[in-house]
């Protein structure tokens, strides 16, 4: 029987998303089943940078979509962001040490079969459409997430 890791990603910060995806990729390397439940700001991590939906949205939803990051690499740091300079420094240090970027970890998790879930309530409140996310994201109700969390060996909140 395979071990299971469940991550609840609530943060839309670059460094926290990086931590979640490093854990997800590492767990898959150990043959663990991995699910990531993205709620509220965590949904920003799985927005597809190449997709945009403005039709059939309210004025506030359009404004909200316009001012929130689109694509994992657009997320800000949780600390020392300094108007984007801090994130640029972090990414430069990662590149200098030949480490993968956040997008690389996201792509790796997708290829390794990590299951991505999005909170239906969060998605509806924030005004995002299913088409704005990576294709692997399944929108689910909170009770479905809780059932998955209860069946997991490890549950982490990021």
PDB file of C-alpha atoms in Angstrom:
ATOM      1  CA  UNK A   1       0.000   0.000   0.000  1.00  0.00           C
ATOM      2  CA  UNK A   2       1.399   3.366  -1.048  1.00  0.00           C
ATOM      3  CA  UNK A   3       1.874   6.216   1.404  1.00  0.00           C
ATOM      4  CA  UNK A   4      -0.080   9.409   0.689  1.00  0.00           C
ATOM      5  CA  UNK A   5       0.864  13.076   1.053  1.00  0.00           C
ATOM      6  CA  UNK A   6      -1.797  15.766   1.009  1.00  0.00           C
ATOM      7  CA  UNK A   7      -0.769  19.420   0.715  1.00  0.00           C
ATOM      8  CA  UNK A   8      -3.180  22.283   1.261  1.00  0.00           C
ATOM      9  CA  UNK A   9      -1.679  25.311  -0.487  1.00  0.00           C
ATOM     10  CA  UNK A  10      -3.345  28.484   0.728  1.00  0.00           C
ATOM     11  CA  UNK A  11      -0.459  30.856  -0.014  1.00  0.00           C
ATOM     12  CA  UNK A  12       0.205  32.580  -3.310  1.00  0.00           C
ATOM     13  CA  UNK A  13       3.815  33.381  -2.396  1.00  0.00           C
ATOM     14  CA  UNK A  14       6.654  32.192  -4.632  1.00  0.00           C
ATOM     15  CA  UNK A  15       8.767  30.730  -1.844  1.00  0.00           C
ATOM     16  CA  UNK A  16       5.843  28.913  -0.223  1.00  0.00           C
ATOM     17  CA  UNK A  17       4.678  27.507  -3.564  1.00  0.00           C
ATOM     18  CA  UNK A  18       8.279  26.419  -4.162  1.00  0.00           C
ATOM     19  CA  UNK A  19       8.326  24.592  -0.822  1.00  0.00           C
ATOM     20  CA  UNK A  20       5.045  22.818  -1.637  1.00  0.00           C
ATOM     21  CA  UNK A  21       6.244  21.707  -5.056  1.00  0.00           C
ATOM     22  CA  UNK A  22       9.657  20.574  -3.781  1.00  0.00           C
ATOM     23  CA  UNK A  23       7.833  18.405  -1.223  1.00  0.00           C
ATOM     24  CA  UNK A  24       5.424  17.090  -3.858  1.00  0.00           C
ATOM     25  CA  UNK A  25       8.208  16.142  -6.262  1.00  0.00           C
ATOM     26  CA  UNK A  26      10.258  14.561  -3.477  1.00  0.00           C
ATOM     27  CA  UNK A  27       7.305  12.517  -2.282  1.00  0.00           C
ATOM     28  CA  UNK A  28       6.633  11.263  -5.818  1.00  0.00           C
ATOM     29  CA  UNK A  29      10.289  10.178  -6.019  1.00  0.00           C
ATOM     30  CA  UNK A  30       9.530   8.036  -2.951  1.00  0.00           C
ATOM     31  CA  UNK A  31       6.518   6.570  -4.814  1.00  0.00           C
ATOM     32  CA  UNK A  32       4.065   8.369  -2.540  1.00  0.00           C
ATOM     33  CA  UNK A  33       0.697   9.416  -3.901  1.00  0.00           C
ATOM     34  CA  UNK A  34       0.482  13.221  -3.757  1.00  0.00           C
ATOM     35  CA  UNK A  35      -2.486  15.562  -3.880  1.00  0.00           C
ATOM     36  CA  UNK A  36      -2.299  19.341  -3.753  1.00  0.00           C
ATOM     37  CA  UNK A  37      -5.461  21.226  -2.795  1.00  0.00           C
ATOM     38  CA  UNK A  38      -5.213  24.888  -3.817  1.00  0.00           C
ATOM     39  CA  UNK A  39      -7.466  27.286  -1.927  1.00  0.00           C
ATOM     40  CA  UNK A  40      -7.790  31.068  -2.303  1.00  0.00           C
ATOM     41  CA  UNK A  41      -4.313  32.546  -2.994  1.00  0.00           C
ATOM     42  CA  UNK A  42      -2.958  29.050  -3.605  1.00  0.00           C
ATOM     43  CA  UNK A  43      -4.969  28.996  -6.838  1.00  0.00           C
ATOM     44  CA  UNK A  44      -2.539  31.574  -8.249  1.00  0.00           C
ATOM     45  CA  UNK A  45       0.167  28.889  -8.363  1.00  0.00           C
ATOM     46  CA  UNK A  46      -1.839  26.874 -10.910  1.00  0.00           C
ATOM     47  CA  UNK A  47      -3.095  29.677 -13.126  1.00  0.00           C
ATOM     48  CA  UNK A  48      -2.020  29.014 -16.698  1.00  0.00           C
ATOM     49  CA  UNK A  49       0.083  31.940 -17.879  1.00  0.00           C
ATOM     50  CA  UNK A  50      -1.068  31.429 -21.487  1.00  0.00           C
ATOM     51  CA  UNK A  51      -4.802  31.459 -20.807  1.00  0.00           C
ATOM     52  CA  UNK A  52      -7.050  34.397 -20.130  1.00  0.00           C
ATOM     53  CA  UNK A  53     -10.806  34.523 -19.769  1.00  0.00           C
ATOM     54  CA  UNK A  54     -12.531  37.870 -19.503  1.00  0.00           C
ATOM     55  CA  UNK A  55     -15.924  37.086 -20.996  1.00  0.00           C
ATOM     56  CA  UNK A  56     -18.781  36.201 -18.693  1.00  0.00           C
ATOM     57  CA  UNK A  57     -17.141  37.860 -15.680  1.00  0.00           C
ATOM     58  CA  UNK A  58     -18.376  40.679 -13.504  1.00  0.00           C
ATOM     59  CA  UNK A  59     -16.489  43.980 -13.388  1.00  0.00           C
ATOM     60  CA  UNK A  60     -14.873  43.064 -10.054  1.00  0.00           C
ATOM     61  CA  UNK A  61     -13.889  39.606 -11.314  1.00  0.00           C
ATOM     62  CA  UNK A  62     -12.208  41.161 -14.363  1.00  0.00           C
ATOM     63  CA  UNK A  63     -10.317  43.666 -12.210  1.00  0.00           C
ATOM     64  CA  UNK A  64      -9.314  40.950  -9.744  1.00  0.00           C
ATOM     65  CA  UNK A  65      -8.037  38.712 -12.572  1.00  0.00           C
ATOM     66  CA  UNK A  66      -6.087  41.601 -14.062  1.00  0.00           C
ATOM     67  CA  UNK A  67      -4.266  42.422 -10.816  1.00  0.00           C
ATOM     68  CA  UNK A  68      -3.426  38.907  -9.611  1.00  0.00           C
ATOM     69  CA  UNK A  69      -0.359  36.995 -10.830  1.00  0.00           C
ATOM     70  CA  UNK A  70      -0.857  34.741 -13.822  1.00  0.00           C
ATOM     71  CA  UNK A  71       1.574  31.835 -13.851  1.00  0.00           C
ATOM     72  CA  UNK A  72       3.772  30.438 -11.102  1.00  0.00           C
ATOM     73  CA  UNK A  73       6.806  32.569 -11.977  1.00  0.00           C
ATOM     74  CA  UNK A  74       4.801  35.760 -11.445  1.00  0.00           C
ATOM     75  CA  UNK A  75       4.198  35.110  -7.727  1.00  0.00           C
ATOM     76  CA  UNK A  76       5.865  37.466  -5.227  1.00  0.00           C
ATOM     77  CA  UNK A  77       8.048  36.427  -2.286  1.00  0.00           C
ATOM     78  CA  UNK A  78       6.473  36.257   1.165  1.00  0.00           C
ATOM     79  CA  UNK A  79       9.402  38.173   2.709  1.00  0.00           C
ATOM     80  CA  UNK A  80      11.968  40.541   1.262  1.00  0.00           C
ATOM     81  CA  UNK A  81      10.136  40.862  -2.061  1.00  0.00           C
ATOM     82  CA  UNK A  82      11.231  44.514  -2.237  1.00  0.00           C
ATOM     83  CA  UNK A  83       9.020  45.329  -5.206  1.00  0.00           C
ATOM     84  CA  UNK A  84      10.215  42.240  -7.064  1.00  0.00           C
ATOM     85  CA  UNK A  85      13.934  42.857  -6.528  1.00  0.00           C
ATOM     86  CA  UNK A  86      14.122  40.223  -3.792  1.00  0.00           C
ATOM     87  CA  UNK A  87      12.494  37.610  -5.992  1.00  0.00           C
ATOM     88  CA  UNK A  88      14.872  38.507  -8.803  1.00  0.00           C
ATOM     89  CA  UNK A  89      17.797  38.023  -6.431  1.00  0.00           C
ATOM     90  CA  UNK A  90      16.465  34.637  -5.280  1.00  0.00           C
ATOM     91  CA  UNK A  91      15.936  33.472  -8.861  1.00  0.00           C
ATOM     92  CA  UNK A  92      19.458  34.633  -9.807  1.00  0.00           C
ATOM     93  CA  UNK A  93      20.921  32.701  -6.868  1.00  0.00           C
ATOM     94  CA  UNK A  94      18.920  29.612  -7.900  1.00  0.00           C
ATOM     95  CA  UNK A  95      20.134  29.959 -11.490  1.00  0.00           C
ATOM     96  CA  UNK A  96      23.763  30.477 -10.378  1.00  0.00           C
ATOM     97  CA  UNK A  97      23.551  27.258  -8.344  1.00  0.00           C
ATOM     98  CA  UNK A  98      21.859  25.498 -11.298  1.00  0.00           C
ATOM     99  CA  UNK A  99      18.651  24.830  -9.348  1.00  0.00           C
ATOM    100  CA  UNK A 100      15.242  24.508 -11.019  1.00  0.00           C
ATOM    101  CA  UNK A 101      12.785  27.409 -10.980  1.00  0.00           C
ATOM    102  CA  UNK A 102       9.265  27.212  -9.561  1.00  0.00           C
ATOM    103  CA  UNK A 103       7.796  26.545 -13.013  1.00  0.00           C
ATOM    104  CA  UNK A 104      10.191  23.600 -13.410  1.00  0.00           C
ATOM    105  CA  UNK A 105       8.971  22.093 -10.133  1.00  0.00           C
ATOM    106  CA  UNK A 106       5.349  22.642 -11.212  1.00  0.00           C
ATOM    107  CA  UNK A 107       6.006  20.975 -14.574  1.00  0.00           C
ATOM    108  CA  UNK A 108       7.798  18.102 -12.794  1.00  0.00           C
ATOM    109  CA  UNK A 109       4.864  17.557 -10.443  1.00  0.00           C
ATOM    110  CA  UNK A 110       2.477  17.541 -13.393  1.00  0.00           C
ATOM    111  CA  UNK A 111       4.587  14.975 -15.270  1.00  0.00           C
ATOM    112  CA  UNK A 112       4.984  12.790 -12.176  1.00  0.00           C
ATOM    113  CA  UNK A 113       1.238  12.482 -11.697  1.00  0.00           C
ATOM    114  CA  UNK A 114       0.655  14.759  -8.711  1.00  0.00           C
ATOM    115  CA  UNK A 115      -3.099  15.330  -8.430  1.00  0.00           C
ATOM    116  CA  UNK A 116      -4.053  19.002  -8.366  1.00  0.00           C
ATOM    117  CA  UNK A 117      -7.356  20.073  -6.845  1.00  0.00           C
ATOM    118  CA  UNK A 118      -8.826  23.555  -6.669  1.00  0.00           C
ATOM    119  CA  UNK A 119     -11.306  24.717  -4.056  1.00  0.00           C
ATOM    120  CA  UNK A 120     -14.634  25.346  -5.770  1.00  0.00           C
ATOM    121  CA  UNK A 121     -15.661  28.027  -3.255  1.00  0.00           C
ATOM    122  CA  UNK A 122     -12.342  29.872  -3.661  1.00  0.00           C
ATOM    123  CA  UNK A 123     -12.521  29.657  -7.447  1.00  0.00           C
ATOM    124  CA  UNK A 124     -16.064  31.022  -7.510  1.00  0.00           C
ATOM    125  CA  UNK A 125     -15.412  33.845  -5.021  1.00  0.00           C
ATOM    126  CA  UNK A 126     -12.247  34.949  -6.813  1.00  0.00           C
ATOM    127  CA  UNK A 127     -14.040  34.831 -10.163  1.00  0.00           C
ATOM    128  CA  UNK A 128     -11.675  32.451 -11.929  1.00  0.00           C
ATOM    129  CA  UNK A 129     -12.932  30.130 -14.646  1.00  0.00           C
ATOM    130  CA  UNK A 130     -11.794  26.496 -14.930  1.00  0.00           C
ATOM    131  CA  UNK A 131     -10.184  27.325 -18.292  1.00  0.00           C
ATOM    132  CA  UNK A 132      -7.727  29.734 -16.609  1.00  0.00           C
ATOM    133  CA  UNK A 133      -5.899  26.930 -14.800  1.00  0.00           C
ATOM    134  CA  UNK A 134      -3.508  24.167 -15.781  1.00  0.00           C
ATOM    135  CA  UNK A 135      -5.467  21.303 -17.375  1.00  0.00           C
ATOM    136  CA  UNK A 136      -4.625  18.907 -14.532  1.00  0.00           C
ATOM    137  CA  UNK A 137      -6.509  21.011 -11.969  1.00  0.00           C
ATOM    138  CA  UNK A 138      -9.807  19.471 -10.906  1.00  0.00           C
ATOM    139  CA  UNK A 139     -12.230  21.783  -9.111  1.00  0.00           C
ATOM    140  CA  UNK A 140     -13.705  20.052  -6.057  1.00  0.00           C
ATOM    141  CA  UNK A 141     -15.837  20.801  -3.017  1.00  0.00           C
ATOM    142  CA  UNK A 142     -14.234  21.131   0.415  1.00  0.00           C
ATOM    143  CA  UNK A 143     -15.733  17.864   1.678  1.00  0.00           C
ATOM    144  CA  UNK A 144     -13.924  16.033  -1.150  1.00  0.00           C
ATOM    145  CA  UNK A 145     -10.646  17.605  -0.031  1.00  0.00           C
ATOM    146  CA  UNK A 146     -11.318  16.641   3.588  1.00  0.00           C
ATOM    147  CA  UNK A 147     -11.999  13.047   2.570  1.00  0.00           C
ATOM    148  CA  UNK A 148      -8.661  12.978   0.734  1.00  0.00           C
ATOM    149  CA  UNK A 149      -6.879  14.539   3.725  1.00  0.00           C
ATOM    150  CA  UNK A 150      -8.386  11.962   6.092  1.00  0.00           C
ATOM    151  CA  UNK A 151      -7.083   9.148   3.886  1.00  0.00           C
ATOM    152  CA  UNK A 152      -3.555  10.615   3.708  1.00  0.00           C
ATOM    153  CA  UNK A 153      -0.590   9.645   5.864  1.00  0.00           C
ATOM    154  CA  UNK A 154       0.811  13.185   5.915  1.00  0.00           C
ATOM    155  CA  UNK A 155      -1.219  16.410   5.679  1.00  0.00           C
ATOM    156  CA  UNK A 156       0.608  19.766   5.438  1.00  0.00           C
ATOM    157  CA  UNK A 157      -0.770  23.322   5.290  1.00  0.00           C
ATOM    158  CA  UNK A 158       1.283  25.828   3.302  1.00  0.00           C
TER     159      UNK A 158
END
